[in-house]
PDB file of C-alpha atoms and ligand atoms in Angstrom:
ATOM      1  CA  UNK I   1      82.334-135.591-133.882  1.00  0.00           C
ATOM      2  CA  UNK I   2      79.577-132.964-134.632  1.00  0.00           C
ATOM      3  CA  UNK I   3      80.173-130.948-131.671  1.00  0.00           C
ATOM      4  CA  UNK I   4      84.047-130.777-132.260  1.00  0.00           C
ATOM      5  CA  UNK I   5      83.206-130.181-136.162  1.00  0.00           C
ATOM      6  CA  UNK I   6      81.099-127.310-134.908  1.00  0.00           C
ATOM      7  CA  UNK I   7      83.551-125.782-132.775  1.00  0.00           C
ATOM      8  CA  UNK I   8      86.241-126.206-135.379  1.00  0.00           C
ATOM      9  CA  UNK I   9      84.379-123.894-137.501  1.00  0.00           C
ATOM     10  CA  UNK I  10      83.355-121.483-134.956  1.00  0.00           C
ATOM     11  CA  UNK I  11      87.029-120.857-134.276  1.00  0.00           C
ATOM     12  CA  UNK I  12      87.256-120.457-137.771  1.00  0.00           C
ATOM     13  CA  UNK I  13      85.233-117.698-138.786  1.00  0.00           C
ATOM     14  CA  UNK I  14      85.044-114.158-136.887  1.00  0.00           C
ATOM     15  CA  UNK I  15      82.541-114.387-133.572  1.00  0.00           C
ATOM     16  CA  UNK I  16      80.269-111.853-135.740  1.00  0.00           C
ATOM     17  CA  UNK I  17      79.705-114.456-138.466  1.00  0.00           C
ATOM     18  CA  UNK I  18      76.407-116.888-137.376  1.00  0.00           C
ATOM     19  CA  UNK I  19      76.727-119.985-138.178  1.00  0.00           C
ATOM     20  CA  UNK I  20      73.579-121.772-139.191  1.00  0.00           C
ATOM     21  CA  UNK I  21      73.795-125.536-138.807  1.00  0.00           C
ATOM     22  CA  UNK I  22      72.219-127.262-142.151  1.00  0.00           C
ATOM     23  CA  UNK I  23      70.735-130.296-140.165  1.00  0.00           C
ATOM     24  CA  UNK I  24      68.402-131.418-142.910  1.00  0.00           C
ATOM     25  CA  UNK I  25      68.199-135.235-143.415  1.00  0.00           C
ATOM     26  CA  UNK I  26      69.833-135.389-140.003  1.00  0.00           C
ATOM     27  CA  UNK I  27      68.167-137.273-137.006  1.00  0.00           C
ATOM     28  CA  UNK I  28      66.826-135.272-133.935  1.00  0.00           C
ATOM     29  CA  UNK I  29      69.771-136.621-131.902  1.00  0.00           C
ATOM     30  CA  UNK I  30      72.671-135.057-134.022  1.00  0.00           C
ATOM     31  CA  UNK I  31      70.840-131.952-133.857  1.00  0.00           C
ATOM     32  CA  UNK I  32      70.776-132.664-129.525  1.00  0.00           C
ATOM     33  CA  UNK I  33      74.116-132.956-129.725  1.00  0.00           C
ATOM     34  CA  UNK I  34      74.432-129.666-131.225  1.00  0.00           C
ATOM     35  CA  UNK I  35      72.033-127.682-129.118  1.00  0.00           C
ATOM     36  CA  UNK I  36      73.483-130.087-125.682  1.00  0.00           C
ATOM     37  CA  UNK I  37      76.764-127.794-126.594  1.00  0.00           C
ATOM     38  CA  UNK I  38      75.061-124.841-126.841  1.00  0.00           C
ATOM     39  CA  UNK I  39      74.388-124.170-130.435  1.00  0.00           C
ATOM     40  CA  UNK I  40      70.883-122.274-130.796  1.00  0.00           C
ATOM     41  CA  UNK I  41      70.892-121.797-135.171  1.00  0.00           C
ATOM     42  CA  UNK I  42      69.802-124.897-137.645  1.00  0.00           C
ATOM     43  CA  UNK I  43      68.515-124.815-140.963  1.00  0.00           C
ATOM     44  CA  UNK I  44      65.841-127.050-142.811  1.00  0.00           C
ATOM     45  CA  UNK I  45      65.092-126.704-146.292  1.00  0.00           C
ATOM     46  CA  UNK I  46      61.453-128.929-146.194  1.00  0.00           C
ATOM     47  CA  UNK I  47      58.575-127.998-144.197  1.00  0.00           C
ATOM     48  CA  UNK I  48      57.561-130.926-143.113  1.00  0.00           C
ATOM     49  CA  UNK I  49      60.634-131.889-141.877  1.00  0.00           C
ATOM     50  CA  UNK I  50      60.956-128.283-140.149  1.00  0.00           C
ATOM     51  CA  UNK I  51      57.463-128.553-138.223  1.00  0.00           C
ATOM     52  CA  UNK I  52      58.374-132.245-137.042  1.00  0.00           C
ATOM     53  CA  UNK I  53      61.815-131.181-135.716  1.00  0.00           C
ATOM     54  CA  UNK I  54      60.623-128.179-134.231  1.00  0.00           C
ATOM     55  CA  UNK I  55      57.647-129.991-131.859  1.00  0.00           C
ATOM     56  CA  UNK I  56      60.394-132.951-130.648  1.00  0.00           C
ATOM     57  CA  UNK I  57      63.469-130.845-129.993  1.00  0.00           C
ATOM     58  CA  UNK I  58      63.701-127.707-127.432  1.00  0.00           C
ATOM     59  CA  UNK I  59      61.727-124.633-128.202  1.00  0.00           C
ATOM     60  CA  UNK I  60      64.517-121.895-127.829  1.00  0.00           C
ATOM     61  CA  UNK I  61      66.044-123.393-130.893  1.00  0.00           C
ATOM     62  CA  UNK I  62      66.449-120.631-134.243  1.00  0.00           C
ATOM     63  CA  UNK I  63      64.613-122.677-137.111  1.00  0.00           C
ATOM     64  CA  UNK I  64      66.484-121.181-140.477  1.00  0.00           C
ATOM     65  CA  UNK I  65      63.842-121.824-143.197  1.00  0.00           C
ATOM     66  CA  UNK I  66      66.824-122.264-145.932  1.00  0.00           C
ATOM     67  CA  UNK I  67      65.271-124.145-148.861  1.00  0.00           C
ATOM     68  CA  UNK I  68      62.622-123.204-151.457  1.00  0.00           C
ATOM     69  CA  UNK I  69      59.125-122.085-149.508  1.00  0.00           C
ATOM     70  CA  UNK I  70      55.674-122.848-151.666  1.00  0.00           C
ATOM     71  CA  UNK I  71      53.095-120.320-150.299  1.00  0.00           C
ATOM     72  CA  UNK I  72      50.428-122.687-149.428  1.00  0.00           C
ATOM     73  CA  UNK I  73      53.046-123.779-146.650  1.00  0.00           C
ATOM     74  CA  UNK I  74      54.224-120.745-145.283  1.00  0.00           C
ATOM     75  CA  UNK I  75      50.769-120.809-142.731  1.00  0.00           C
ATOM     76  CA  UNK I  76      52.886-124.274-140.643  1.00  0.00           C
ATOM     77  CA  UNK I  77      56.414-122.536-140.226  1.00  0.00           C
ATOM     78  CA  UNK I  78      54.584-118.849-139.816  1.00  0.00           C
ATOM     79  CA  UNK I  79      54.292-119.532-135.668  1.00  0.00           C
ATOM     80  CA  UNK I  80      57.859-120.049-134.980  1.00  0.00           C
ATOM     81  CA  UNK I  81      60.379-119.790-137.971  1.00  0.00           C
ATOM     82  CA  UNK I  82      62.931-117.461-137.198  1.00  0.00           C
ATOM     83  CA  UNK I  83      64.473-116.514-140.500  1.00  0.00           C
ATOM     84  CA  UNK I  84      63.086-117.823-144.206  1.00  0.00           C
ATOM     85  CA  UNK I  85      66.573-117.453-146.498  1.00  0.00           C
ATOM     86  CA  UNK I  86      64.636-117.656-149.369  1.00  0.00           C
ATOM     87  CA  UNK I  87      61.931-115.085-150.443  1.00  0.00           C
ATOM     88  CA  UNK I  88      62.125-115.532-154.254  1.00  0.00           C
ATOM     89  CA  UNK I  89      58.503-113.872-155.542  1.00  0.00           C
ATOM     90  CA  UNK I  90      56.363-111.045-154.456  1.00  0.00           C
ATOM     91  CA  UNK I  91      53.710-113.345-153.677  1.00  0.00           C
ATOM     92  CA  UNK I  92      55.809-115.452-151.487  1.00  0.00           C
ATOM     93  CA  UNK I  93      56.445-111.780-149.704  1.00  0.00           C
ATOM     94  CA  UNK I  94      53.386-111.056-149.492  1.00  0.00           C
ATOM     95  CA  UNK I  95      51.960-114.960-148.122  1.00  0.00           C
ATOM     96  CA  UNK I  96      54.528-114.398-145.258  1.00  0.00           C
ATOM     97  CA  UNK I  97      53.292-110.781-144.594  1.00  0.00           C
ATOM     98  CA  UNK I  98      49.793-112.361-143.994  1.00  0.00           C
ATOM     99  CA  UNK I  99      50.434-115.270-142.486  1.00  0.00           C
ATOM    100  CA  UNK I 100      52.829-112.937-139.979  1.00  0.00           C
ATOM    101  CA  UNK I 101      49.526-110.958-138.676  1.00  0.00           C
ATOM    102  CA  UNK I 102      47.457-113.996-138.461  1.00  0.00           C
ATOM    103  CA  UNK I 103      50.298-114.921-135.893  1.00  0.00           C
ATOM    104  CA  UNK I 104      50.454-111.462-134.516  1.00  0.00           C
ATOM    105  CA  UNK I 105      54.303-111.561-135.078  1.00  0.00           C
ATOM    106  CA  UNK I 106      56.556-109.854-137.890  1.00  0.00           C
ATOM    107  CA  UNK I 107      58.699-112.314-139.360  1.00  0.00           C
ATOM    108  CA  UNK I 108      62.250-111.669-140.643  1.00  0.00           C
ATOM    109  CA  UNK I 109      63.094-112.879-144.361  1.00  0.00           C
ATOM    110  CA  UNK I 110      66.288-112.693-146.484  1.00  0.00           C
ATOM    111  CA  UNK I 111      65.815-111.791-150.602  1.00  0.00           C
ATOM    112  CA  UNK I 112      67.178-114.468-152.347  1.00  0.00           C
ATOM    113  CA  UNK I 113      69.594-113.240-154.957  1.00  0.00           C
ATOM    114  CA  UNK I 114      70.153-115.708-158.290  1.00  0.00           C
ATOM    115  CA  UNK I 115      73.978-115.391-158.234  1.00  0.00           C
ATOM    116  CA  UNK I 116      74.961-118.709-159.886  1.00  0.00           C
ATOM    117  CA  UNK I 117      75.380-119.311-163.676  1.00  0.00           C
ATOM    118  CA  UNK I 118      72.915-122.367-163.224  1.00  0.00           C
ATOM    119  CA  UNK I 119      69.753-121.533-164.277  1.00  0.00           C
ATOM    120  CA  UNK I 120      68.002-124.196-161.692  1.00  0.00           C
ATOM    121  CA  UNK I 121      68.814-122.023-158.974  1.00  0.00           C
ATOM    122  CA  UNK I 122      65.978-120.057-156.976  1.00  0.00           C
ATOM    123  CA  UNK I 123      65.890-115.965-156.333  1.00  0.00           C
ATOM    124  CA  UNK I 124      65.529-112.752-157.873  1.00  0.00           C
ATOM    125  CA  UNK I 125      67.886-110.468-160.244  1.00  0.00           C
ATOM    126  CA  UNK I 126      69.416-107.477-158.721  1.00  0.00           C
ATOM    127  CA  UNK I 127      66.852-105.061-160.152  1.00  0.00           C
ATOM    128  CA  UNK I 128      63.870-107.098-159.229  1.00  0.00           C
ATOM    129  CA  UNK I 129      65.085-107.377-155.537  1.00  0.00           C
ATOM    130  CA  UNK I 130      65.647-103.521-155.850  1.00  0.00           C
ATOM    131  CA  UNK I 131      61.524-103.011-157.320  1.00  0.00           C
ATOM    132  CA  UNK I 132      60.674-105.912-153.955  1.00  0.00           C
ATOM    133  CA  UNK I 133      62.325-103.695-151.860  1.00  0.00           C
ATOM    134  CA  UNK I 134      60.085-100.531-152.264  1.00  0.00           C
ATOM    135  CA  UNK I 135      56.609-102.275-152.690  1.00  0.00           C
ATOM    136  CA  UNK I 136      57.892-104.310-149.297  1.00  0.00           C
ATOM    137  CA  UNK I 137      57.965-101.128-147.341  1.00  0.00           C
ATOM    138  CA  UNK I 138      54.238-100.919-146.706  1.00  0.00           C
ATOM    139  CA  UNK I 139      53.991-104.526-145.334  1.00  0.00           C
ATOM    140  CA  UNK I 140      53.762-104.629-141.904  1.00  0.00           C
ATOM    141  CA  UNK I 141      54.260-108.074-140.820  1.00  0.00           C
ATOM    142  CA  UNK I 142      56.889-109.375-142.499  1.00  0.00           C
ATOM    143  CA  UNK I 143      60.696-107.790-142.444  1.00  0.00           C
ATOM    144  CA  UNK I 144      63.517-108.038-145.080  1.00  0.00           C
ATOM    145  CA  UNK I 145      66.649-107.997-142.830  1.00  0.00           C
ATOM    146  CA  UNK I 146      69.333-108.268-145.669  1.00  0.00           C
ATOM    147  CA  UNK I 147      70.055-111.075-148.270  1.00  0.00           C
ATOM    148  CA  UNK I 148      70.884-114.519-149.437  1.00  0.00           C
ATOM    149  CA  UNK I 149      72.526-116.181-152.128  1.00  0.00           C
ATOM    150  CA  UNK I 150      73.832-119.450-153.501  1.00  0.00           C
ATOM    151  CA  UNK I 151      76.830-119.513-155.706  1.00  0.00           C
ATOM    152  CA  UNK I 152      77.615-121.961-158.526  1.00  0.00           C
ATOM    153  CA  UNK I 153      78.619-125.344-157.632  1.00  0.00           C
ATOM    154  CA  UNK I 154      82.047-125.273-158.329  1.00  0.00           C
ATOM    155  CA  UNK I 155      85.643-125.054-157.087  1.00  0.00           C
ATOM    156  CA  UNK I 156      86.568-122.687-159.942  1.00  0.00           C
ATOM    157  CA  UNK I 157      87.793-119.817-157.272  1.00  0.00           C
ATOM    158  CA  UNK I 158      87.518-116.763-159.955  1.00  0.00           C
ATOM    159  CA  UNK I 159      83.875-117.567-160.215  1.00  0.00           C
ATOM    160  CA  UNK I 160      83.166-117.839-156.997  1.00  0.00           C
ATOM    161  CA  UNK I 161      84.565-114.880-156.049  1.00  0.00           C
ATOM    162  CA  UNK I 162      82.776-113.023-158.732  1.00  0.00           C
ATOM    163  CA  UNK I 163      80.008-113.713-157.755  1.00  0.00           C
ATOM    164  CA  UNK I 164      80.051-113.106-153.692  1.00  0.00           C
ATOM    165  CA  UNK I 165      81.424-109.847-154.482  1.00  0.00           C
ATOM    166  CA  UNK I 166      78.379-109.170-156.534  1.00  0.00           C
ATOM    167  CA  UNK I 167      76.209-110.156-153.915  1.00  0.00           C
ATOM    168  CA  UNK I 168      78.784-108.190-151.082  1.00  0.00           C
ATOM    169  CA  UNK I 169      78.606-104.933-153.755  1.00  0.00           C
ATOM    170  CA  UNK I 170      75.059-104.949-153.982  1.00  0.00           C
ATOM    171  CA  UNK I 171      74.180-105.746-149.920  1.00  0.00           C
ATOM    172  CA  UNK I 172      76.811-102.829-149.366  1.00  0.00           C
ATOM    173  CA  UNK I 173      74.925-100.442-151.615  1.00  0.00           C
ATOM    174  CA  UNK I 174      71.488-101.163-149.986  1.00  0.00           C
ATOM    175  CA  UNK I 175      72.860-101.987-146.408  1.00  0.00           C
ATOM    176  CA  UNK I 176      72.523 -98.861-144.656  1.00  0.00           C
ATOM    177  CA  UNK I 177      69.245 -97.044-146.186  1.00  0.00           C
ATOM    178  CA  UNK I 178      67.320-100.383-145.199  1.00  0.00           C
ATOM    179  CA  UNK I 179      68.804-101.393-141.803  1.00  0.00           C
ATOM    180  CA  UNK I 180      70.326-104.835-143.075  1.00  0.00           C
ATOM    181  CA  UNK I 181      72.106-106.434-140.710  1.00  0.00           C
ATOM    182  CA  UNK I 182      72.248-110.474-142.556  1.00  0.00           C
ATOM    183  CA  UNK I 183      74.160-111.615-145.959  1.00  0.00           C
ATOM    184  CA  UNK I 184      73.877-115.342-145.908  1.00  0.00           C
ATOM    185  CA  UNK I 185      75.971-116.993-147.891  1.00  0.00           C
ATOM    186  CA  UNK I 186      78.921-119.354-147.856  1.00  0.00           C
ATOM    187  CA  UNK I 187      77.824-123.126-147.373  1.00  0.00           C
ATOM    188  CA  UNK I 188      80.566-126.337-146.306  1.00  0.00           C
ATOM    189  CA  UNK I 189      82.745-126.200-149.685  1.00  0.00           C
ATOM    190  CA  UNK I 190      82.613-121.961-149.762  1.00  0.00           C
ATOM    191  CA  UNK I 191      82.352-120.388-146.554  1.00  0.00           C
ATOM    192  CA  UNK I 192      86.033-119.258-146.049  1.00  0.00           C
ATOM    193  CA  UNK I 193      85.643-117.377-149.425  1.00  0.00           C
ATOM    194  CA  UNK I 194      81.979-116.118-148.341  1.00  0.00           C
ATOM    195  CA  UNK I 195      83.275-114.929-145.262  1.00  0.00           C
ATOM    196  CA  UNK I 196      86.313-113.348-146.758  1.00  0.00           C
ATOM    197  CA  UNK I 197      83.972-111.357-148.733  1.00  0.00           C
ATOM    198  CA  UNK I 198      81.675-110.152-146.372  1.00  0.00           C
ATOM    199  CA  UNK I 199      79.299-112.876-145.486  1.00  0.00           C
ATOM    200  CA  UNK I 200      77.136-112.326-141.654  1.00  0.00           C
ATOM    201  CA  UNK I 201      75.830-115.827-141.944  1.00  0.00           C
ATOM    202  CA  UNK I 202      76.902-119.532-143.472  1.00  0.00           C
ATOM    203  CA  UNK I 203      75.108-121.971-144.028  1.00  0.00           C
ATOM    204  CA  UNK I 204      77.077-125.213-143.290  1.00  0.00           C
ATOM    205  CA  UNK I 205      75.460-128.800-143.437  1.00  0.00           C
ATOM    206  CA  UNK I 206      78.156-131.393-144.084  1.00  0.00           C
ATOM    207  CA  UNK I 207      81.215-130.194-142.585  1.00  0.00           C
ATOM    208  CA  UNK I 208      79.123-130.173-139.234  1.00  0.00           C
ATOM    209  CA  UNK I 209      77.395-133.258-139.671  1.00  0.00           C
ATOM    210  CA  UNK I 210      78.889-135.828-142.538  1.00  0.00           C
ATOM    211  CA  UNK I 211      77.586-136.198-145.705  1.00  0.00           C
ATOM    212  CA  UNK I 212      74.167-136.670-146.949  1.00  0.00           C
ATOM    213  CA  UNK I 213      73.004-139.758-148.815  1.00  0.00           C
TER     214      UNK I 213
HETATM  215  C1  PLP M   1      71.912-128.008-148.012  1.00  0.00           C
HETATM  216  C2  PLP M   1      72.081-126.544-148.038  1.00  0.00           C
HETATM  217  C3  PLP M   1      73.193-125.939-147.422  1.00  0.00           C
HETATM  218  C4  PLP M   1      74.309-126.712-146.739  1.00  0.00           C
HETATM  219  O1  PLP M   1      75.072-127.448-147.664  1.00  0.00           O
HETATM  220  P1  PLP M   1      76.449-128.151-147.228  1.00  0.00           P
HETATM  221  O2  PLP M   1      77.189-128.277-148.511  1.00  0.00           O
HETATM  222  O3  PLP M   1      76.074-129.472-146.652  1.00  0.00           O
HETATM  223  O4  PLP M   1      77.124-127.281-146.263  1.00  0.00           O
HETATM  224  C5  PLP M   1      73.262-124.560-147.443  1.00  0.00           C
HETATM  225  N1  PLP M   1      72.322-123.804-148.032  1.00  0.00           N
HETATM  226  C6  PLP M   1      71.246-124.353-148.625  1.00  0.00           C
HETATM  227  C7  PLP M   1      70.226-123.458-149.238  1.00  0.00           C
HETATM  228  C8  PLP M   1      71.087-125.732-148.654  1.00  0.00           C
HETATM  229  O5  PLP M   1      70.014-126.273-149.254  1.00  0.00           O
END
């Protein structure tokens, strides 16, 4: 099942587009079932549940940090995260800048964006991720390789779309003068439109491995 799911949307989307496999609340095994057929990209949104993952299963995986990131827990995923999704606050920015150099490594982070009409929703206005951008320059350890955002949950298509082009216009505007190469967004219900729009990377959890509790 997860391993034909997987492939099912692999041959969906354009070879370009990475596919990060949500696999949070999912046992180790679903995840080996995954990797066994050569998929390399999950995402965890909890720390703890990150770190334990990441010591059972096989080291060459890509942990995606996708879900809200307190600073005092940046230090545990600092050694071996491959991409945090969600850099929301300067201070966040500049945790994961120091906790980089302690680990003698620069680690690669996405600006969350706060597309949604929600207000419970994580990240940063357009002009405040523009102000991040310029102050982020002078860190050394700690690299913002291009964006993320969440849209609304809803299947009202207008709104979507409004707001991944948003996103798209914005990542397209900033793209070149700061070497982006990642816009993340498009999850299970969204993805086609995500993609359609521009999106490098989804972020897919059910569709790959059933439904959450
Ligand atoms: C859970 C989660 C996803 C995946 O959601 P699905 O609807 O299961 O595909 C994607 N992005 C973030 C930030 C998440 O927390």
């Amino acid at each position: 099942m997860i391993v034909a799911n997987l492939k099912q949307l692999k041959d969906d989307v354009p070879a370009a587009v990475t596919v990060v496999a949500v696999s949070k609340t999912k046992p180790i095994d679903a995840i080996q079932q995954a990797y066994e057929a050569g998929h390399l990209d999950f995402g965890e949104n909890k720390v703890q549940e990150l770190c334990q993952k990441h010591e059972t299963l096989p080291k060459d995986i890509r942990w995606h940090m996708i879900g809200h990131l307190q600073r005092n827990k940046v230090k545990y995923i600092a050694p071996f995260v491959h991409l945090i999704h969600g850099v929301d606050s300067e201070r966040l920015l500049n945790e994961i800048n120091k906790q980089g150099a302690k680990n003698n490594r620069v680690i690669d982070v996405l600006l969350q964006i706060h597309i949604a009409e929600e207000s419970t929703k994580f990240g940063f206005s357009y002009a405040e991720a523009e102000a991040i951008l310029s102050k982020a320059k002078t860190l050394e350890n700690v690299r913002i390789t291009g964006l993320m955002g969440m849209a609304s949950y809803t299947d009202n298509n207008v709104q979507l779309t409004s707001e991944f082009s948003g996103l798209q216009d914005f990542y397209n505007k900033l793209q070149a003068s700061n070497n982006w190469t990642t816009l993340s967004m498009g999850m299970s219900n969204d993805y086609k439109l995500a993609v359609s729009l521009g999106s490098t990377m989804i972020r897919v959890g059910s569709l790959i491995f059933g439904s959450r509790n």
